């Protein structure tokens, strides 16, 4: 079983016991009546969009500030640790813990609860789920839902979030999911790495040592090779964006001249790129950055019909 961070106690001593002001807010009947009213509005198609928006704003603070709720959710998390090593997670167990993870994702994505969520080191409790190797459906569902929580954190451009994640093992854990997850898990994990790279601190971290750069580069290259047989335009777009961001670092740019997959230099992915002008633009910029003399261009509907100068 994974060790729990010392800053947390399942008794709720370290967090989850709200201040008097937050407790008063949580217990306010008007607040609960408002939530109940919004839930009822979900059944009305004309009111549903606004109800979902308002619930997303109200639910996270309620979860975080209500006494014992976060402790209960984390108990759900840690209770299945024994089922992941050795791997014997059942569909029922996976569904149950993923329901808890969905609530944590709500907390992770909310402006008022995001940093308290990180300060309590709650993502560390989820990392054992990303360190699994089983490809069975219960484990894949668990992996994908866990990546969803981390994705909610990085969607906002917040250096504090990136700093926290870089102090943990998130990069190698994402690389593992990029290597052996389903297409959707690979896509979300690559998006997380992309968002980390887009932050200056993240780019510097990955490019500081050759070992880190080549670890990321190897996995990206393997995914490109896999996409030849199992195309995914969405995943390809995130991969290209990662490569393009790496090319902003001088040392990484020089290395990419030698290790960028040939499939990104020719017409291998012409059909995907024809459908996505943004990805095509990113790829052409990437090839320009690394000094490729001839950049593939699309003409009409015929794919890469000729090569044009960069």
Coordinates of C-alpha atoms in Angstrom, one line a residue:
X1 CA 0.0 0.0 0.0
X2 CA 1.3 3.5 -0.9
X3 CA 2.4 5.6 2.0
X4 CA 0.1 8.5 2.8
X5 CA 1.5 12.0 3.0
X6 CA 2.1 13.1 6.5
X7 CA 0.1 16.3 6.1
X8 CA -3.1 14.3 6.0
X9 CA -5.1 12.4 8.6
X10 CA -8.1 10.3 7.7
X11 CA -9.7 11.6 10.9
X12 CA -10.0 15.0 9.3
X13 CA -7.5 16.7 11.6
X14 CA -5.5 18.3 8.9
X15 CA -8.3 19.5 6.7
X16 CA -12.0 19.1 6.1
X17 CA -12.9 20.7 9.4
X18 CA -14.2 24.0 8.2
X19 CA -13.8 27.3 9.9
X20 CA -16.8 28.8 11.7
X21 CA -17.6 31.0 8.7
X22 CA -17.4 28.2 6.1
X23 CA -19.4 25.9 8.4
X24 CA -22.1 28.5 8.6
X25 CA -22.2 28.8 4.8
X26 CA -22.4 25.0 4.4
X27 CA -25.3 24.7 6.8
X28 CA -27.2 27.6 5.5
X29 CA -30.6 26.2 4.4
X30 CA -30.7 28.7 1.6
X31 CA -27.5 27.3 0.1
X32 CA -28.9 23.8 0.2
X33 CA -32.2 24.9 -1.1
X34 CA -30.5 26.5 -4.1
X35 CA -28.5 23.4 -4.9
X36 CA -31.7 21.3 -4.7
X37 CA -33.5 23.8 -7.0
X38 CA -30.6 23.6 -9.5
X39 CA -30.7 19.8 -9.4
X40 CA -34.4 19.8 -10.2
X41 CA -33.7 22.2 -13.2
X42 CA -31.5 19.5 -14.8
X43 CA -34.6 17.7 -16.0
X44 CA -35.7 20.8 -18.0
X45 CA -33.7 21.0 -21.3
X46 CA -34.2 24.8 -21.4
X47 CA -32.7 25.3 -17.9
X48 CA -30.1 22.5 -18.0
X49 CA -27.1 24.5 -19.3
X50 CA -27.4 27.2 -16.6
X51 CA -28.1 24.6 -13.9
X52 CA -25.0 22.7 -14.8
X53 CA -22.9 25.9 -14.8
X54 CA -24.2 27.0 -11.4
X55 CA -23.9 23.5 -9.8
X56 CA -20.2 23.3 -11.0
X57 CA -19.6 26.6 -9.0
X58 CA -21.5 25.5 -5.9
X59 CA -20.5 21.9 -5.5
X60 CA -16.7 22.1 -5.1
X61 CA -16.8 24.5 -2.1
X62 CA -19.6 22.4 -0.5
X63 CA -17.5 19.3 -0.9
X64 CA -14.4 20.9 0.5
X65 CA -15.9 22.8 3.4
X66 CA -18.4 20.2 4.7
X67 CA -17.1 18.4 7.7
X68 CA -15.6 15.0 6.9
X69 CA -16.5 14.9 3.2
X70 CA -12.9 15.0 1.8
X71 CA -11.8 12.4 4.4
X72 CA -14.7 10.1 3.3
X73 CA -13.6 10.5 -0.4
X74 CA -10.0 9.7 0.4
X75 CA -11.1 6.7 2.4
X76 CA -12.8 5.5 -0.8
X77 CA -9.4 6.1 -2.6
X78 CA -7.1 4.3 -0.2
X79 CA -9.6 1.4 0.4
X80 CA -8.8 -0.1 -3.1
X81 CA -5.0 0.1 -2.8
X82 CA -4.8 -3.6 -2.0
X83 CA -6.8 -4.4 -5.1
X84 CA -4.3 -2.8 -7.5
X85 CA -1.2 -4.7 -6.4
X86 CA -1.5 -7.5 -7.2
X87 CA -4.1 -6.4 -9.8
X88 CA -7.5 -7.8 -8.9
X89 CA -9.7 -4.8 -9.2
X90 CA -13.3 -5.6 -9.9
X91 CA -15.6 -3.5 -12.1
X92 CA -17.7 -2.6 -9.1
X93 CA -14.7 -1.4 -7.2
X94 CA -13.5 0.6 -10.1
X95 CA -16.9 2.2 -10.6
X96 CA -17.1 3.1 -7.0
X97 CA -13.7 4.8 -6.7
X98 CA -14.2 6.5 -10.0
X99 CA -17.3 8.1 -8.6
X100 CA -15.2 9.5 -5.8
X101 CA -12.6 10.7 -8.3
X102 CA -15.2 12.5 -10.3
X103 CA -16.0 14.6 -7.2
X104 CA -12.4 15.2 -6.6
X105 CA -12.1 16.5 -10.2
X106 CA -14.8 19.0 -9.4
X107 CA -12.8 20.2 -6.4
X108 CA -9.5 20.3 -8.5
X109 CA -11.1 22.5 -11.2
X110 CA -12.7 25.1 -9.0
X111 CA -10.8 28.4 -8.4
X112 CA -11.5 28.5 -4.7
X113 CA -10.6 24.9 -3.9
X114 CA -7.8 24.2 -6.3
X115 CA -4.9 25.4 -4.2
X116 CA -6.2 24.0 -0.9
X117 CA -6.6 20.7 -2.9
X118 CA -2.9 20.9 -3.8
X119 CA -1.7 22.1 -0.4
X120 CA -3.3 19.0 1.1
X121 CA -1.2 16.9 -1.4
X122 CA -4.4 15.1 -2.5
X123 CA -3.1 14.3 -6.0
X124 CA -0.4 12.0 -4.3
X125 CA -3.2 9.7 -3.2
X126 CA -4.1 9.2 -6.9
X127 CA -0.7 8.4 -8.2
X128 CA -0.8 4.7 -7.4
X129 CA -3.6 4.4 -10.0
X130 CA -1.3 5.8 -12.7
X131 CA 1.5 3.4 -11.7
X132 CA -0.5 0.3 -12.7
X133 CA 0.2 -1.8 -15.8
X134 CA -3.0 -3.8 -16.2
X135 CA -4.9 -3.0 -19.4
X136 CA -8.2 -4.5 -18.2
X137 CA -11.3 -2.4 -18.4
X138 CA -11.6 -1.7 -14.6
X139 CA -7.9 -0.5 -14.5
X140 CA -8.3 1.6 -17.7
X141 CA -11.4 3.3 -16.4
X142 CA -9.5 4.0 -13.2
X143 CA -6.5 5.3 -15.1
X144 CA -8.5 7.6 -17.3
X145 CA -10.6 9.1 -14.5
X146 CA -7.4 9.8 -12.5
X147 CA -5.9 11.5 -15.4
X148 CA -9.0 13.6 -15.6
X149 CA -8.4 15.0 -12.1
X150 CA -4.8 16.0 -13.1
X151 CA -6.1 17.4 -16.4
X152 CA -8.5 19.6 -14.5
X153 CA -5.5 21.0 -12.5
X154 CA -3.4 21.9 -15.6
X155 CA -6.2 23.3 -17.7
X156 CA -5.7 26.6 -16.0
X157 CA -2.4 28.4 -16.7
X158 CA -1.1 28.5 -13.1
X159 CA 2.6 28.2 -12.4
X160 CA 1.9 27.2 -8.8
X161 CA 0.0 24.1 -10.1
X162 CA 2.9 23.3 -12.5
X163 CA 5.4 23.8 -9.7
X164 CA 3.5 21.4 -7.4
X165 CA 3.2 18.7 -10.1
X166 CA 6.9 19.0 -11.0
X167 CA 7.8 18.3 -7.4
X168 CA 6.1 15.0 -7.7
X169 CA 6.4 12.0 -10.1
X170 CA 3.8 13.2 -12.6
X171 CA 6.0 13.2 -15.7
X172 CA 7.1 9.6 -15.5
X173 CA 3.5 8.6 -14.5
X174 CA 2.1 10.4 -17.5
X175 CA 4.7 8.8 -19.7
X176 CA 3.6 5.4 -18.5
X177 CA 0.0 6.1 -19.5
X178 CA 1.2 7.5 -22.8
X179 CA 2.9 4.2 -23.5
X180 CA 0.4 1.6 -22.4
X181 CA -3.0 3.3 -21.9
X182 CA -6.0 3.3 -24.2
X183 CA -6.2 6.0 -27.0
X184 CA -8.2 8.2 -24.7
X185 CA -5.8 7.8 -21.7
X186 CA -2.9 8.5 -24.0
X187 CA -4.6 11.6 -25.2
X188 CA -5.3 13.0 -21.8
X189 CA -1.8 12.1 -20.5
X190 CA -0.2 13.8 -23.5
X191 CA -2.4 16.9 -22.9
X192 CA -1.1 17.0 -19.3
X193 CA 2.5 16.8 -20.5
X194 CA 1.7 19.5 -23.2
X195 CA 0.4 21.9 -20.6
X196 CA 3.4 21.3 -18.3
X197 CA 5.7 22.0 -21.3
X198 CA 3.8 25.2 -22.2
X199 CA 4.8 26.6 -18.8
X200 CA 8.3 28.0 -18.7
X201 CA 9.1 26.1 -15.6
X202 CA 7.9 22.9 -17.1
X203 CA 9.9 23.3 -20.3
X204 CA 13.1 24.1 -18.3
X205 CA 12.5 21.1 -16.1
X206 CA 12.2 18.6 -18.9
X207 CA 15.1 20.1 -20.9
X208 CA 17.5 20.5 -18.0
X209 CA 18.9 17.0 -18.4
X210 CA 19.4 14.9 -21.5
X211 CA 17.8 12.0 -19.5
X212 CA 14.5 13.8 -19.0
X213 CA 14.4 15.1 -22.6
X214 CA 15.1 11.7 -24.1
X215 CA 12.6 10.0 -21.8
X216 CA 9.9 12.3 -23.1
X217 CA 11.2 12.2 -26.7
X218 CA 11.3 8.4 -26.7
X219 CA 7.7 8.0 -25.6
X220 CA 6.5 10.7 -28.1
X221 CA 8.4 8.9 -30.9
X222 CA 6.9 5.5 -30.0
X223 CA 3.4 7.0 -30.0
X224 CA 4.0 8.5 -33.5
X225 CA 5.1 5.1 -34.7
X226 CA 1.9 3.5 -33.2
X227 CA -0.3 6.1 -34.9
X228 CA 0.8 4.8 -38.3
X229 CA -1.2 1.7 -37.6
X230 CA -3.8 3.1 -35.2
X231 CA -4.5 6.7 -36.4
X232 CA -5.9 9.3 -34.0
X233 CA -5.9 12.9 -35.2
X234 CA -6.6 14.2 -31.8
X235 CA -3.7 12.4 -30.2
X236 CA -1.4 13.4 -33.1
X237 CA -2.3 17.1 -32.6
X238 CA -1.2 17.0 -28.9
X239 CA 2.0 15.1 -29.8
X240 CA 2.9 17.8 -32.4
X241 CA 2.3 20.5 -29.9
X242 CA 4.6 18.8 -27.5
X243 CA 7.4 18.6 -30.1
X244 CA 6.8 22.2 -31.1
X245 CA 7.1 23.4 -27.5
X246 CA 10.3 21.4 -27.1
X247 CA 11.8 23.1 -30.1
X248 CA 11.6 26.4 -28.2
X249 CA 14.5 25.2 -26.1
X250 CA 17.8 25.5 -28.0
X251 CA 19.3 22.2 -26.8
X252 CA 16.1 20.3 -27.4
X253 CA 15.7 21.9 -30.8
X254 CA 19.2 20.7 -31.8
X255 CA 18.4 17.2 -30.6
X256 CA 15.1 17.1 -32.5
X257 CA 17.0 17.6 -35.7
X258 CA 18.2 14.1 -35.3
X259 CA 15.4 12.3 -33.3
X260 CA 12.2 13.8 -34.7
X261 CA 10.4 10.8 -36.3
X262 CA 10.5 10.6 -40.1
X263 CA 6.7 10.2 -40.2
X264 CA 6.4 13.8 -39.1
X265 CA 8.7 14.9 -41.9
X266 CA 6.8 13.2 -44.8
X267 CA 3.2 12.6 -45.9
X268 CA 2.4 9.8 -43.5
X269 CA -0.3 11.8 -41.6
X270 CA -1.6 13.8 -44.5
X271 CA -5.2 12.8 -44.0
X272 CA -5.2 13.9 -40.4
X273 CA -3.4 17.2 -41.1
X274 CA -5.8 18.0 -44.0
X275 CA -8.6 18.0 -41.5
X276 CA -6.8 20.1 -38.9
X277 CA -5.3 23.4 -40.1
X278 CA -4.0 24.2 -36.6
X279 CA -2.1 20.9 -36.3
X280 CA -0.7 21.4 -39.8
X281 CA 0.5 24.9 -38.9
X282 CA 2.1 23.6 -35.7
X283 CA 3.9 20.9 -37.7
X284 CA 5.2 23.3 -40.3
X285 CA 6.4 25.6 -37.6
X286 CA 8.1 22.7 -35.9
X287 CA 9.9 21.7 -39.0
X288 CA 10.9 25.3 -39.6
X289 CA 12.3 25.6 -36.1
X290 CA 14.5 22.5 -36.4
X291 CA 15.8 23.6 -39.8
X292 CA 14.2 21.2 -42.1
X293 CA 14.8 22.7 -45.6
X294 CA 11.6 21.3 -47.1
X295 CA 8.3 21.5 -45.4
X296 CA 5.3 19.4 -46.4
X297 CA 2.3 21.4 -47.6
X298 CA -1.2 20.5 -48.4
X299 CA -2.7 21.2 -51.8
X300 CA -6.5 20.8 -52.3
X301 CA -7.7 17.4 -51.1
X302 CA -4.8 15.3 -52.4
X303 CA -2.7 15.3 -49.3
X304 CA 1.0 16.3 -49.4
X305 CA 1.1 16.8 -53.2
X306 CA 4.4 18.6 -53.3
X307 CA 7.1 19.9 -51.0
X308 CA 7.5 23.6 -50.5
X309 CA 10.4 25.5 -49.1
X310 CA 10.3 26.6 -45.4

